[in-house]
Short mmCIF file of C-alpha atoms in Angstrom, two decimals:
data_model
loop_
_atom_site.label_atom_id
_atom_site.label_comp_id
_atom_site.label_asym_id
_atom_site.label_seq_id
_atom_site.Cartn_x
_atom_site.Cartn_y
_atom_site.Cartn_z
CA UNK A 6 -8.26 8.53 1.36
CA UNK A 7 -6.74 9.95 -1.35
CA UNK A 8 -5.82 7.74 -4.11
CA UNK A 9 -3.12 10.23 -5.96
CA UNK A 10 -0.32 7.92 -4.74
CA UNK A 11 -2.14 4.66 -6.67
CA UNK A 12 -2.99 6.21 -10.14
CA UNK A 13 -3.15 4.92 -12.81
CA UNK A 14 -4.33 1.57 -10.98
CA UNK A 15 -7.10 3.82 -8.97
CA UNK A 16 -8.80 6.53 -10.75
CA UNK A 17 -11.18 9.06 -9.01
CA UNK A 18 -14.70 7.75 -8.69
CA UNK A 19 -13.39 3.81 -8.53
CA UNK A 20 -14.88 1.71 -5.54
CA UNK A 21 -13.11 -0.86 -4.35
CA UNK A 22 -13.56 -4.63 -2.50
CA UNK A 23 -11.90 -4.58 0.64
CA UNK A 24 -11.14 -8.27 2.01
CA UNK A 25 -11.00 -7.54 6.04
CA UNK A 26 -9.85 -11.45 6.44
CA UNK A 27 -6.64 -11.90 4.58
CA UNK A 28 -3.88 -14.40 4.22
CA UNK A 29 -0.16 -13.96 4.75
CA UNK A 30 0.66 -10.88 2.59
CA UNK A 31 2.71 -11.32 -0.28
CA UNK A 32 4.60 -9.00 -2.47
CA UNK A 33 2.14 -7.06 -4.98
CA UNK A 34 -0.78 -7.25 -2.78
CA UNK A 35 -2.50 -4.03 -2.11
CA UNK A 36 -3.76 -3.36 1.40
CA UNK A 37 -5.42 -0.12 2.95
CA UNK A 38 -3.63 0.84 6.25
CA UNK A 39 -3.58 3.23 8.88
CA UNK A 40 -0.96 5.75 8.60
CA UNK A 41 1.92 4.88 10.78
CA UNK A 42 2.66 8.45 11.37
CA UNK A 43 -1.24 9.85 11.32
CA UNK A 44 -3.96 7.64 12.96
CA UNK A 45 -6.36 9.41 11.20
CA UNK A 46 -5.22 8.77 7.96
CA UNK A 47 -6.04 5.55 5.69
CA UNK A 48 -3.29 4.84 3.19
CA UNK A 49 -3.75 2.30 0.26
CA UNK A 50 -0.26 1.23 -0.96
CA UNK A 51 1.49 -2.19 -2.75
CA UNK A 52 3.80 -4.71 -0.84
CA UNK A 53 7.05 -4.03 -2.13
CA UNK A 54 8.76 -6.36 0.20
CA UNK A 55 8.28 -8.67 3.21
CA UNK A 56 9.69 -9.00 6.41
CA UNK A 57 13.60 -9.96 6.48
CA UNK A 58 13.87 -8.62 2.40
CA UNK A 59 16.57 -5.90 2.01
CA UNK A 60 14.70 -2.64 0.27
CA UNK A 61 15.89 1.38 -0.43
CA UNK A 62 14.86 4.16 1.94
CA UNK A 63 14.79 7.52 0.15
CA UNK A 64 18.24 8.15 1.10
CA UNK A 65 19.52 4.82 -1.04
CA UNK A 66 20.27 2.90 2.09
CA UNK A 67 19.61 -0.39 2.54
CA UNK A 68 16.98 -1.50 4.80
CA UNK A 69 16.20 -5.05 6.32
CA UNK A 70 12.31 -5.09 6.81
CA UNK A 71 11.86 -6.10 10.57
CA UNK A 72 9.69 -9.06 11.34
CA UNK A 73 5.88 -8.66 11.36
CA UNK A 74 6.20 -5.36 9.16
CA UNK A 75 6.05 -4.75 5.36
CA UNK A 76 7.57 -2.30 3.13
CA UNK A 77 4.76 -0.60 1.16
CA UNK A 78 5.16 1.58 -1.74
CA UNK A 79 2.88 3.68 -4.17
CA UNK A 80 2.10 2.94 -8.00
CA UNK A 81 2.68 6.42 -8.66
CA UNK A 82 6.34 7.11 -7.92
CA UNK A 83 6.46 10.18 -10.35
CA UNK A 84 4.41 12.16 -8.42
CA UNK A 85 6.62 14.36 -5.51
CA UNK A 86 3.95 14.50 -3.02
CA UNK A 87 3.13 11.09 -2.72
CA UNK A 88 4.47 9.10 0.32
CA UNK A 89 5.29 5.24 1.16
CA UNK A 90 7.68 3.53 3.02
CA UNK A 91 10.92 5.17 0.94
CA UNK A 92 9.76 8.21 3.46
CA UNK A 93 7.68 6.53 6.12
CA UNK A 94 9.49 3.60 6.79
CA UNK A 95 8.22 -0.01 7.42
CA UNK A 96 4.71 -0.35 8.30
CA UNK A 97 3.60 -2.72 11.42
CA UNK A 98 1.21 -5.93 10.06
CA UNK A 99 -0.80 -4.77 13.21
CA UNK A 100 -2.08 -1.66 11.03
CA UNK A 101 -3.29 -3.46 7.89
CA UNK A 102 -6.88 -2.66 7.39
CA UNK A 103 -7.99 -4.79 4.56
CA UNK A 104 -6.69 -6.49 1.08
CA UNK A 105 -8.08 -4.79 -2.04
CA UNK A 106 -9.04 -7.37 -4.45
CA UNK A 107 -11.11 -5.79 -7.06
CA UNK A 108 -12.71 -2.82 -8.36
CA UNK A 109 -16.45 -2.79 -8.40
CA UNK A 110 -17.60 0.13 -9.77
CA UNK A 111 -17.58 1.79 -12.24
CA UNK A 112 -19.05 -1.47 -14.39
CA UNK A 113 -16.59 -0.34 -17.36
CA UNK A 114 -13.57 -0.53 -14.59
CA UNK A 115 -14.96 -3.91 -12.98
CA UNK A 116 -11.41 -6.01 -12.65
CA UNK A 117 -9.28 -7.45 -10.29
CA UNK A 118 -6.26 -5.20 -8.80
#
């Protein structure tokens, strides 16, 4: 899993605590999920919108997030190589693998995310 899309929240070498049992997602939560178009890839993104909320895609078109789906965005939006829901669309909640809750290594970066 590349953390390039999540810089500066996560840095190379960071180890994160992931809760596999989690409640209902909220805007701002950070999740690991299976990439919607490549099941071999795992992404980490922040929830930007919940079902039935309106968002904009890459073409600046309004999109209503479908039921049981999330709109996931990267923290590093400045990087042209970073992909998120603006590029590949909404993410089915069934693809969620776990909620990232804390950086646990290295010790000087130990904090809740």
